[in-house]
């Protein structure tokens, strides 16, 4: 049989592409070497959100007295949290597997590699068997970056240094956890293990946490977690991992912080090796598959979506890229746009943003107005956040009088940001946004308030 589409990788890009393509009547074959759902469902987004929900409940109980709730000391039963996480993951991966089966997507649990061209399509090999497809979608995702830091390989093999995959399975809370890299994974894991009782130290090479988020919001995030007891070593580059701690350089000096476990969260590398891309000449740059706005690679009928193209390593980007790829396979013109992709850090408080930040707008030389207001202008925020110091920031393009960025640090930020995303993606004019009605009382009203304060 010659399939209409062969998909390599069953994460958010791969399984969504299968769903859309099968729904449109294509015959689809999916290869996944682990479990369907990819990093997102198995060892990323979903498991960490189950952890972080527990942390939020515990934090709420701990500070309940501020809100008139009287309860004794709250603590986390981590082994139970891990068990629940496993149940949640199983439910969702089971759902994806059932969906694929229902749509008659053939799924093979094996690593697959492209052999070459055959007929008017391509040949793929897995477990010694050969398969043919007219089109290919490369959706093999990414894995935790493992740079050549002295001792990292040895300590990883010894189970002392962990990535996002291994730390989710640890059933004992480490007494002293050192997190290398204060980016998205680093901050979310630091947040959970801080609540679970670890003494957490984050060692970050740059001067800000959270990656390329707004500078003021990054500072507030760090301040909130310093108050909760996390130690931050900023501007500190890890150079060595020893069996009992981490060595880093700061201002020309070498220092060491002790640890029981070390989380390595210093970025991710696209999975482009061992899948036969070279056999058909797919262009790969800096280990990522190069794609255009239609998610096409340099080879005919070969597409790539998700982390493997390194454009924006987020599950929600992967979903949309997969749709764009399938639409173009079907001859429906569809283009990927990256200017309004929301980003969220699920800490407590949450951080979310979409579009330009103050810094990125200035770097691009845009003429912008930046409006920063306290979240305390939203009544519900005040009701629910005793002593909260959240902010909301709008970035307005003066030339066109439209909103090009929204950034916030507040509870519910993750659920509010899609609304801001619509305003930015649809390039709405400020005067039109002023006429929109927001539900009251909600934390989301902060956007309307900030617009009126411009
Ligand atoms: P990241 O790129 O967000 O952060 C890595 C951090 O490590 C950076 O701040 C970097 O300066 C630092 N670093 C690098 N080398 C270092 C060294 N030798 N010593 C000290 N610090 C060093 O990467 P992260 O956190 O691993 O996340 C990977 C990907 O997963 C990201 O693309 C992220 O968007 C995605 N992700 C998204 C989530 C979400 O949407 N909530 C949750 C988790 C991951």
CSV table of C-alpha atoms and ligand atoms in Angstrom, one decimal:
chain,number,residue,atom,x,y,z
A,1,UNK,CA,0.0,0.0,0.0
A,2,UNK,CA,1.1,3.5,-0.7
A,3,UNK,CA,-0.1,5.9,2.0
A,4,UNK,CA,-1.2,9.4,1.3
A,5,UNK,CA,0.8,10.6,4.3
A,6,UNK,CA,3.5,9.1,6.5
A,7,UNK,CA,4.1,11.0,9.8
A,8,UNK,CA,7.3,10.5,11.8
A,9,UNK,CA,6.6,11.4,15.5
A,10,UNK,CA,3.3,11.3,17.4
A,11,UNK,CA,3.5,14.4,19.6
A,12,UNK,CA,1.2,17.4,19.2
A,13,UNK,CA,2.4,18.2,15.7
A,14,UNK,CA,2.3,14.5,14.5
A,15,UNK,CA,-1.0,13.4,16.1
A,16,UNK,CA,-2.8,16.6,15.2
A,17,UNK,CA,-1.6,16.3,11.6
A,18,UNK,CA,-2.9,12.6,11.5
A,19,UNK,CA,-6.2,13.7,12.9
A,20,UNK,CA,-6.7,16.5,10.4
A,21,UNK,CA,-5.4,14.5,7.4
A,22,UNK,CA,-7.5,11.4,8.2
A,23,UNK,CA,-10.5,13.6,8.7
A,24,UNK,CA,-10.0,14.9,5.2
A,25,UNK,CA,-9.9,11.3,3.9
A,26,UNK,CA,-6.2,10.7,3.5
A,27,UNK,CA,-4.7,7.3,4.3
A,28,UNK,CA,-2.2,8.0,7.2
A,29,UNK,CA,0.6,6.0,8.7
A,30,UNK,CA,2.1,7.2,12.0
A,31,UNK,CA,5.4,6.1,13.5
A,32,UNK,CA,6.0,6.8,17.2
A,33,UNK,CA,8.9,5.1,19.1
A,34,UNK,CA,7.6,5.9,22.6
A,35,UNK,CA,4.0,6.7,23.5
A,36,UNK,CA,1.7,8.9,21.4
A,37,UNK,CA,1.3,12.4,22.8
A,38,UNK,CA,5.1,13.2,22.6
A,39,UNK,CA,6.9,15.3,25.2
A,40,UNK,CA,3.8,17.4,25.8
A,41,UNK,CA,1.6,14.7,27.1
A,42,UNK,CA,4.2,12.3,28.5
A,43,UNK,CA,6.9,14.4,30.0
A,44,UNK,CA,6.2,18.1,29.4
A,45,UNK,CA,3.1,20.3,29.4
A,46,UNK,CA,0.6,18.0,31.0
A,47,UNK,CA,2.6,16.2,33.7
A,48,UNK,CA,4.1,19.5,34.9
A,49,UNK,CA,0.6,21.1,35.0
A,50,UNK,CA,-0.6,18.3,37.3
A,51,UNK,CA,2.4,19.0,39.6
A,52,UNK,CA,1.9,22.7,39.5
A,53,UNK,CA,-1.8,22.5,40.3
A,54,UNK,CA,-0.9,20.6,43.5
A,55,UNK,CA,1.7,23.3,44.3
A,56,UNK,CA,-1.0,26.0,43.9
A,57,UNK,CA,-3.4,24.2,46.2
A,58,UNK,CA,-0.7,23.8,48.8
A,59,UNK,CA,0.3,27.4,48.5
A,60,UNK,CA,-3.3,28.4,48.9
A,61,UNK,CA,-3.8,26.3,52.0
A,62,UNK,CA,-0.5,27.7,53.4
A,63,UNK,CA,-1.6,31.3,53.0
A,64,UNK,CA,-5.3,30.6,53.7
A,65,UNK,CA,-5.3,32.7,56.9
A,66,UNK,CA,-5.0,35.8,54.7
A,67,UNK,CA,-8.4,34.9,53.3
A,68,UNK,CA,-10.0,33.7,56.5
A,69,UNK,CA,-9.4,30.0,55.9
A,70,UNK,CA,-8.1,28.3,59.0
A,71,UNK,CA,-6.1,25.1,58.3
A,72,UNK,CA,-3.1,23.4,59.8
A,73,UNK,CA,0.2,23.0,58.1
A,74,UNK,CA,-0.2,21.9,54.5
A,75,UNK,CA,2.3,19.6,52.9
A,76,UNK,CA,2.7,17.7,49.7
A,77,UNK,CA,2.7,13.9,49.4
A,78,UNK,CA,4.9,13.8,46.3
A,79,UNK,CA,4.6,10.1,45.7
A,80,UNK,CA,0.8,10.5,45.4
A,81,UNK,CA,1.3,13.5,43.1
A,82,UNK,CA,3.5,11.4,40.8
A,83,UNK,CA,0.8,8.6,40.8
A,84,UNK,CA,-1.9,11.1,39.9
A,85,UNK,CA,0.3,12.6,37.2
A,86,UNK,CA,0.7,9.1,35.7
A,87,UNK,CA,-3.1,8.7,35.8
A,88,UNK,CA,-3.7,12.0,34.0
A,89,UNK,CA,-1.1,11.2,31.4
A,90,UNK,CA,-2.6,7.8,30.8
A,91,UNK,CA,-6.1,9.3,30.3
A,92,UNK,CA,-4.9,11.8,27.8
A,93,UNK,CA,-2.5,9.5,25.8
A,94,UNK,CA,-5.3,6.9,25.8
A,95,UNK,CA,-7.6,9.5,24.4
A,96,UNK,CA,-5.2,10.4,21.6
A,97,UNK,CA,-4.6,6.7,20.7
A,98,UNK,CA,-8.4,6.1,20.6
A,99,UNK,CA,-8.9,9.2,18.4
A,100,UNK,CA,-6.3,7.9,16.0
A,101,UNK,CA,-7.8,4.4,16.0
A,102,UNK,CA,-11.3,5.9,15.4
A,103,UNK,CA,-10.0,7.8,12.4
A,104,UNK,CA,-8.3,4.6,11.1
A,105,UNK,CA,-4.8,6.1,11.3
A,106,UNK,CA,-2.4,3.2,11.3
A,107,UNK,CA,0.0,3.6,14.2
A,108,UNK,CA,3.3,1.7,14.5
A,109,UNK,CA,5.3,1.9,17.7
A,110,UNK,CA,8.8,1.9,16.4
A,111,UNK,CA,11.6,4.3,15.4
A,112,UNK,CA,11.4,4.9,11.7
A,113,UNK,CA,13.9,6.3,9.2
A,114,UNK,CA,13.6,7.6,5.7
A,115,UNK,CA,15.3,5.3,3.2
A,116,UNK,CA,14.9,7.4,0.0
A,117,UNK,CA,12.6,8.2,-2.9
A,118,UNK,CA,10.3,5.5,-4.4
A,119,UNK,CA,7.8,6.0,-7.2
A,120,UNK,CA,6.3,9.5,-6.8
A,121,UNK,CA,6.9,9.4,-3.0
A,122,UNK,CA,9.1,8.2,-0.3
A,123,UNK,CA,10.2,5.0,1.4
A,124,UNK,CA,10.4,4.6,5.2
A,125,UNK,CA,11.9,1.7,7.2
A,126,UNK,CA,10.9,0.6,10.7
A,127,UNK,CA,11.8,-2.7,12.4
A,128,UNK,CA,13.2,-4.1,9.2
A,129,UNK,CA,9.9,-3.5,7.2
A,130,UNK,CA,9.5,-1.0,4.4
A,131,UNK,CA,6.6,1.4,3.9
A,132,UNK,CA,5.7,3.9,1.1
A,133,UNK,CA,4.0,7.3,1.3
A,134,UNK,CA,3.3,10.1,-1.2
A,135,UNK,CA,4.0,12.7,1.4
A,136,UNK,CA,6.1,12.9,4.6
A,137,UNK,CA,5.6,15.0,7.7
A,138,UNK,CA,8.6,15.2,10.0
A,139,UNK,CA,7.4,15.8,13.5
A,140,UNK,CA,10.1,14.1,15.6
A,141,UNK,CA,10.2,16.9,18.2
A,142,UNK,CA,13.1,17.8,20.4
A,143,UNK,CA,15.0,16.6,23.4
A,144,UNK,CA,16.7,18.3,26.3
A,145,UNK,CA,19.9,20.0,25.2
A,146,UNK,CA,23.0,18.3,26.7
A,147,UNK,CA,25.8,20.7,26.0
A,148,UNK,CA,29.4,19.6,26.7
A,149,UNK,CA,29.4,20.7,30.3
A,150,UNK,CA,32.2,18.9,32.3
A,151,UNK,CA,30.7,15.9,34.2
A,152,UNK,CA,27.2,16.3,32.8
A,153,UNK,CA,27.2,13.0,30.9
A,154,UNK,CA,28.6,11.0,33.8
A,155,UNK,CA,26.3,12.6,36.3
A,156,UNK,CA,23.3,12.0,34.0
A,157,UNK,CA,24.2,8.4,33.7
A,158,UNK,CA,24.6,8.2,37.5
A,159,UNK,CA,21.1,9.5,37.9
A,160,UNK,CA,22.3,12.6,39.8
A,161,UNK,CA,21.6,15.1,36.9
A,162,UNK,CA,18.1,14.9,35.4
A,163,UNK,CA,16.2,16.3,32.5
A,164,UNK,CA,12.5,17.1,32.4
A,165,UNK,CA,11.9,13.5,31.6
A,166,UNK,CA,13.6,11.9,34.6
A,167,UNK,CA,12.6,14.5,37.2
A,168,UNK,CA,8.9,13.7,36.6
A,169,UNK,CA,9.4,10.2,37.7
A,170,UNK,CA,11.4,10.9,40.9
A,171,UNK,CA,9.2,9.8,43.9
A,172,UNK,CA,11.3,11.3,46.7
A,173,UNK,CA,11.5,15.1,46.9
A,174,UNK,CA,15.2,16.1,46.8
A,175,UNK,CA,16.4,17.9,49.9
A,176,UNK,CA,18.5,20.3,47.9
A,177,UNK,CA,17.6,20.8,44.2
A,178,UNK,CA,19.8,22.8,41.9
A,179,UNK,CA,18.2,23.9,38.7
A,180,UNK,CA,20.5,24.8,35.9
A,181,UNK,CA,18.8,27.3,33.6
A,182,UNK,CA,16.0,29.7,34.8
A,183,UNK,CA,14.0,29.4,31.6
A,184,UNK,CA,10.5,28.1,31.3
A,185,UNK,CA,11.2,24.5,32.4
A,186,UNK,CA,13.6,25.7,35.1
A,187,UNK,CA,11.1,28.1,36.7
A,188,UNK,CA,8.1,25.7,36.5
A,189,UNK,CA,10.1,22.9,38.1
A,190,UNK,CA,11.8,25.2,40.7
A,191,UNK,CA,8.3,26.4,41.6
A,192,UNK,CA,6.9,22.9,42.2
A,193,UNK,CA,9.8,21.5,44.1
A,194,UNK,CA,9.9,24.7,46.2
A,195,UNK,CA,6.3,24.0,47.2
A,196,UNK,CA,7.1,20.3,47.7
A,197,UNK,CA,9.8,21.1,50.3
A,198,UNK,CA,13.1,21.2,48.4
A,199,UNK,CA,15.7,23.8,49.0
A,200,UNK,CA,15.9,25.2,45.5
A,201,UNK,CA,18.8,27.1,43.9
A,202,UNK,CA,18.4,28.3,40.3
A,203,UNK,CA,21.7,28.9,38.5
A,204,UNK,CA,21.1,31.1,35.4
A,205,UNK,CA,23.7,32.4,33.0
A,206,UNK,CA,21.7,35.5,32.0
A,207,UNK,CA,20.6,38.4,34.2
A,208,UNK,CA,16.9,37.5,33.9
A,209,UNK,CA,14.7,34.4,34.4
A,210,UNK,CA,11.9,33.2,32.1
A,211,UNK,CA,13.8,33.5,28.8
A,212,UNK,CA,12.9,36.4,26.5
A,213,UNK,CA,9.9,37.6,28.5
A,214,UNK,CA,9.3,41.2,29.5
A,215,UNK,CA,12.2,42.4,31.7
A,216,UNK,CA,10.0,43.9,34.4
A,217,UNK,CA,7.8,40.8,34.6
A,218,UNK,CA,10.9,38.6,34.8
A,219,UNK,CA,12.1,40.7,37.8
A,220,UNK,CA,8.7,40.4,39.5
A,221,UNK,CA,8.6,36.6,38.9
A,222,UNK,CA,12.0,36.3,40.5
A,223,UNK,CA,11.1,38.5,43.4
A,224,UNK,CA,7.9,36.4,44.1
A,225,UNK,CA,10.0,33.2,44.2
A,226,UNK,CA,12.8,34.8,46.3
A,227,UNK,CA,10.0,35.5,48.8
A,228,UNK,CA,9.0,31.9,48.7
A,229,UNK,CA,12.6,30.9,49.5
A,230,UNK,CA,14.2,30.1,46.1
A,231,UNK,CA,17.9,31.3,45.8
A,232,UNK,CA,18.8,32.7,42.4
A,233,UNK,CA,22.4,32.8,41.1
A,234,UNK,CA,22.1,35.2,38.2
A,235,UNK,CA,24.8,35.8,35.6
A,236,UNK,CA,26.3,32.4,36.6
A,237,UNK,CA,27.4,30.0,34.0
A,238,UNK,CA,27.5,26.3,35.0
A,239,UNK,CA,30.8,24.8,33.9
A,240,UNK,CA,31.0,21.5,35.8
A,241,UNK,CA,28.7,19.0,37.5
A,242,UNK,CA,30.2,17.0,40.3
A,243,UNK,CA,28.8,14.1,42.2
A,244,UNK,CA,27.5,16.4,45.0
A,245,UNK,CA,26.9,19.7,43.3
A,246,UNK,CA,27.3,22.2,40.6
A,247,UNK,CA,30.2,24.5,39.8
A,248,UNK,CA,29.6,27.8,38.1
A,249,UNK,CA,31.5,30.8,37.0
A,250,UNK,CA,30.6,34.3,38.1
A,251,UNK,CA,32.6,37.5,37.6
A,252,UNK,CA,35.8,35.5,36.8
A,253,UNK,CA,35.4,33.4,40.0
A,254,UNK,CA,34.4,29.8,40.3
A,255,UNK,CA,31.9,28.8,43.0
A,256,UNK,CA,30.0,25.7,43.9
A,257,UNK,CA,26.5,25.0,45.2
A,258,UNK,CA,25.7,21.6,46.8
A,259,UNK,CA,22.8,19.4,45.6
A,260,UNK,CA,21.0,16.1,46.1
A,261,UNK,CA,19.7,16.3,42.5
A,262,UNK,CA,20.3,18.6,39.6
A,263,UNK,CA,17.8,19.5,36.9
A,264,UNK,CA,19.3,20.4,33.6
A,265,UNK,CA,16.9,22.8,31.8
A,266,UNK,CA,19.1,24.8,29.4
A,267,UNK,CA,17.1,24.5,26.2
A,268,UNK,CA,16.1,21.9,23.7
A,269,UNK,CA,17.6,20.4,20.6
A,270,UNK,CA,15.5,19.3,17.6
A,271,UNK,CA,15.5,15.6,16.9
A,272,UNK,CA,16.9,15.5,13.3
A,273,UNK,CA,19.5,12.7,13.7
A,274,UNK,CA,19.0,9.1,12.8
A,275,UNK,CA,15.8,9.6,10.8
A,276,UNK,CA,17.3,9.5,7.3
A,277,UNK,CA,16.8,13.2,6.4
A,278,UNK,CA,20.2,13.1,4.6
A,279,UNK,CA,18.9,10.2,2.4
A,280,UNK,CA,16.5,12.6,0.6
A,281,UNK,CA,18.5,15.8,1.1
A,282,UNK,CA,16.2,17.6,3.5
A,283,UNK,CA,17.9,20.9,4.5
A,284,UNK,CA,18.9,21.0,8.2
A,285,UNK,CA,20.4,24.1,9.8
A,286,UNK,CA,21.7,24.2,13.4
A,287,UNK,CA,20.1,20.8,13.9
A,288,UNK,CA,16.6,22.0,12.9
A,289,UNK,CA,14.7,21.2,9.7
A,290,UNK,CA,14.3,24.4,7.6
A,291,UNK,CA,10.7,25.1,6.7
A,292,UNK,CA,9.0,27.9,4.9
A,293,UNK,CA,5.7,29.6,5.9
A,294,UNK,CA,3.7,26.7,4.4
A,295,UNK,CA,5.7,24.2,6.6
A,296,UNK,CA,7.4,22.8,3.5
A,297,UNK,CA,11.0,21.7,3.5
A,298,UNK,CA,13.3,22.0,0.5
A,299,UNK,CA,12.1,18.6,-0.8
A,300,UNK,CA,8.8,18.1,-2.6
A,301,UNK,CA,5.9,16.8,-0.5
A,302,UNK,CA,8.1,16.8,2.6
A,303,UNK,CA,6.8,18.9,5.4
A,304,UNK,CA,8.0,19.5,9.0
A,305,UNK,CA,6.0,20.8,12.0
A,306,UNK,CA,6.6,21.2,15.7
A,307,UNK,CA,9.9,21.5,17.7
A,308,UNK,CA,11.9,19.7,15.0
A,309,UNK,CA,11.9,22.9,12.9
A,310,UNK,CA,13.0,25.0,15.9
A,311,UNK,CA,10.8,27.9,15.0
A,312,UNK,CA,8.9,28.2,18.3
A,313,UNK,CA,9.2,25.2,20.5
A,314,UNK,CA,5.7,25.2,21.9
A,315,UNK,CA,3.0,22.6,21.7
A,316,UNK,CA,0.4,25.2,20.5
A,317,UNK,CA,2.7,26.3,17.8
A,318,UNK,CA,3.1,22.6,16.8
A,319,UNK,CA,-0.7,22.2,16.5
A,320,UNK,CA,-1.1,25.2,14.2
A,321,UNK,CA,2.0,24.2,12.1
A,322,UNK,CA,0.5,20.8,11.6
A,323,UNK,CA,-2.7,22.3,10.4
A,324,UNK,CA,-0.9,24.6,8.0
A,325,UNK,CA,1.1,21.6,6.7
A,326,UNK,CA,-2.0,19.4,6.1
A,327,UNK,CA,-3.9,22.2,4.5
A,328,UNK,CA,-1.1,22.8,2.0
A,329,UNK,CA,-0.9,19.1,1.3
A,330,UNK,CA,-4.6,19.3,0.4
A,331,UNK,CA,-4.0,22.2,-1.8
A,332,UNK,CA,-5.6,24.7,0.5
A,333,UNK,CA,-3.3,27.6,0.8
A,334,UNK,CA,-2.5,28.3,4.5
A,335,UNK,CA,0.4,30.3,6.0
A,336,UNK,CA,2.0,30.0,9.4
A,337,UNK,CA,2.4,33.3,11.2
A,338,UNK,CA,4.6,33.6,14.3
A,339,UNK,CA,3.8,37.2,15.4
A,340,UNK,CA,1.0,36.3,17.8
A,341,UNK,CA,1.9,33.1,19.5
A,342,UNK,CA,1.2,33.3,23.2
A,343,UNK,CA,3.8,32.2,25.8
A,344,UNK,CA,3.0,31.1,29.3
A,345,UNK,CA,5.0,30.2,32.4
A,346,UNK,CA,2.7,28.2,34.7
A,347,UNK,CA,4.2,29.5,37.9
A,348,UNK,CA,2.2,31.0,40.8
A,349,UNK,CA,1.6,33.8,39.8
A,350,UNK,CA,1.5,32.9,36.2
A,351,UNK,CA,3.2,34.8,33.5
A,352,UNK,CA,1.8,35.2,30.0
A,353,UNK,CA,2.5,37.3,27.0
A,354,UNK,CA,1.9,37.7,23.3
A,355,UNK,CA,3.4,39.7,20.6
A,356,UNK,CA,6.2,42.3,20.9
A,357,UNK,CA,7.8,43.1,24.3
A,358,UNK,CA,9.0,46.5,25.1
A,359,UNK,CA,12.5,45.3,24.5
A,360,UNK,CA,11.8,43.5,21.2
A,361,UNK,CA,9.8,46.5,19.8
A,362,UNK,CA,12.7,48.9,20.7
A,363,UNK,CA,15.2,46.5,19.1
A,364,UNK,CA,13.1,46.6,15.9
A,365,UNK,CA,13.1,50.4,16.0
A,366,UNK,CA,9.3,50.5,16.3
A,367,UNK,CA,7.6,53.7,17.5
A,368,UNK,CA,5.6,52.4,20.4
A,369,UNK,CA,3.8,53.5,23.5
A,370,UNK,CA,4.2,51.2,26.5
A,371,UNK,CA,1.6,51.2,29.2
A,372,UNK,CA,2.2,49.4,32.4
A,373,UNK,CA,-0.5,49.2,35.0
A,374,UNK,CA,-0.9,47.4,38.3
A,375,UNK,CA,-3.1,44.4,38.3
A,376,UNK,CA,-4.8,46.0,41.3
A,377,UNK,CA,-7.0,48.0,38.8
A,378,UNK,CA,-8.9,44.8,38.4
A,379,UNK,CA,-11.4,44.3,41.3
A,380,UNK,CA,-11.3,40.5,41.1
A,381,UNK,CA,-7.5,40.6,41.3
A,382,UNK,CA,-7.6,42.6,44.5
A,383,UNK,CA,-10.3,40.2,46.0
A,384,UNK,CA,-8.1,37.2,45.2
A,385,UNK,CA,-4.5,38.4,45.6
A,386,UNK,CA,-3.7,39.8,49.1
A,387,UNK,CA,-0.6,41.9,48.7
A,388,UNK,CA,-0.3,40.9,45.0
A,389,UNK,CA,2.2,42.9,42.9
A,390,UNK,CA,1.1,41.8,39.4
A,391,UNK,CA,1.3,44.1,36.4
A,392,UNK,CA,-0.1,44.2,32.9
A,393,UNK,CA,1.8,45.8,30.1
A,394,UNK,CA,0.5,46.9,26.7
A,395,UNK,CA,2.7,47.7,23.7
A,396,UNK,CA,1.0,49.9,21.1
A,397,UNK,CA,2.3,50.7,17.7
A,398,UNK,CA,1.9,54.5,17.3
A,399,UNK,CA,2.1,54.4,13.5
A,400,UNK,CA,-1.1,52.3,13.1
A,401,UNK,CA,-2.6,52.9,16.6
A,402,UNK,CA,-2.9,49.1,17.2
A,403,UNK,CA,-2.0,46.7,19.9
A,404,UNK,CA,1.2,44.7,19.1
A,405,UNK,CA,1.9,43.2,22.5
A,406,UNK,CA,0.3,42.2,25.9
A,407,UNK,CA,2.2,40.9,28.8
A,408,UNK,CA,1.1,40.1,32.4
A,409,UNK,CA,2.0,38.4,35.6
A,410,UNK,CA,-1.1,37.5,37.5
A,411,UNK,CA,-3.4,34.6,38.4
A,412,UNK,CA,-5.3,33.3,35.4
A,413,UNK,CA,-2.8,34.9,33.0
A,414,UNK,CA,-2.7,31.6,31.1
A,415,UNK,CA,-6.4,31.6,30.5
A,416,UNK,CA,-6.6,35.4,29.7
A,417,UNK,CA,-3.9,35.6,27.2
A,418,UNK,CA,-5.8,34.0,24.3
A,419,UNK,CA,-8.1,37.0,24.3
A,420,UNK,CA,-5.1,39.3,24.1
A,421,UNK,CA,-3.8,37.0,21.3
A,422,UNK,CA,-7.0,37.7,19.2
A,423,UNK,CA,-6.5,41.5,19.6
A,424,UNK,CA,-2.9,41.3,18.5
A,425,UNK,CA,-3.4,38.7,15.8
A,426,UNK,CA,-6.3,40.5,14.3
A,427,UNK,CA,-4.3,43.8,14.4
A,428,UNK,CA,-7.2,45.5,16.1
A,429,UNK,CA,-7.3,49.3,16.4
A,430,UNK,CA,-7.2,50.8,19.9
A,431,UNK,CA,-10.5,52.7,19.3
A,432,UNK,CA,-12.2,49.4,18.4
A,433,UNK,CA,-10.8,47.6,21.4
A,434,UNK,CA,-12.2,50.4,23.6
A,435,UNK,CA,-15.7,49.5,22.5
A,436,UNK,CA,-15.3,45.8,23.6
A,437,UNK,CA,-17.2,44.6,26.6
A,438,UNK,CA,-15.3,42.5,29.1
A,439,UNK,CA,-17.1,40.4,31.8
A,440,UNK,CA,-17.1,42.0,35.2
A,441,UNK,CA,-15.6,41.2,37.7
A,442,UNK,CA,-12.7,39.4,36.0
A,443,UNK,CA,-9.0,39.6,36.1
A,444,UNK,CA,-9.1,39.9,32.3
A,445,UNK,CA,-10.7,43.4,32.6
A,446,UNK,CA,-7.2,44.7,33.2
A,447,UNK,CA,-6.7,44.8,29.4
A,448,UNK,CA,-9.7,47.1,28.9
A,449,UNK,CA,-8.5,49.3,31.9
A,450,UNK,CA,-5.0,49.5,30.5
A,451,UNK,CA,-6.4,50.4,27.0
A,452,UNK,CA,-8.4,53.3,28.5
A,453,UNK,CA,-5.4,54.5,30.5
A,454,UNK,CA,-3.3,54.8,27.4
B,1,LIG,P1,14.9,27.9,27.9
B,1,LIG,O1,15.5,28.3,26.6
B,1,LIG,O2,13.5,28.5,28.2
B,1,LIG,O3,15.8,28.3,29.1
B,1,LIG,C1,17.1,27.9,29.2
B,1,LIG,C2,17.9,28.8,30.2
B,1,LIG,O4,19.2,28.2,30.5
B,1,LIG,C3,18.2,30.1,29.6
B,1,LIG,O5,17.7,31.1,30.4
B,1,LIG,C4,19.7,30.1,29.4
B,1,LIG,O6,20.3,31.4,29.6
B,1,LIG,C5,20.2,29.2,30.6
B,1,LIG,N1,21.5,28.5,30.4
B,1,LIG,C6,22.0,27.9,29.3
B,1,LIG,N2,23.2,27.4,29.5
B,1,LIG,C7,23.5,27.6,30.8
B,1,LIG,C8,24.6,27.3,31.7
B,1,LIG,N3,25.7,26.6,31.3
B,1,LIG,N4,24.5,27.7,33.0
B,1,LIG,C9,23.4,28.4,33.4
B,1,LIG,N5,22.4,28.7,32.7
B,1,LIG,C10,22.4,28.3,31.4
B,1,LIG,O7,14.9,26.3,27.9
B,1,LIG,P2,14.1,25.3,28.8
B,1,LIG,O8,13.6,25.9,30.1
B,1,LIG,O9,14.9,24.1,28.9
B,1,LIG,O10,12.8,25.0,28.0
B,1,LIG,C11,12.9,24.4,26.7
B,1,LIG,C12,11.7,24.6,25.8
B,1,LIG,O11,10.6,24.0,26.3
B,1,LIG,C13,11.5,26.0,25.6
B,1,LIG,O12,11.4,26.3,24.2
B,1,LIG,C14,10.2,26.3,26.2
B,1,LIG,O13,9.4,27.2,25.4
B,1,LIG,C15,9.5,24.9,26.2
B,1,LIG,N6,8.6,24.8,27.3
B,1,LIG,C16,7.5,25.5,27.4
B,1,LIG,C17,6.7,25.5,28.4
B,1,LIG,C18,5.4,26.3,28.5
B,1,LIG,O14,5.0,26.8,27.5
B,1,LIG,N7,4.9,26.6,29.7
B,1,LIG,C19,7.0,24.6,29.6
B,1,LIG,C20,8.2,24.0,29.5
B,1,LIG,C21,9.0,24.0,28.4
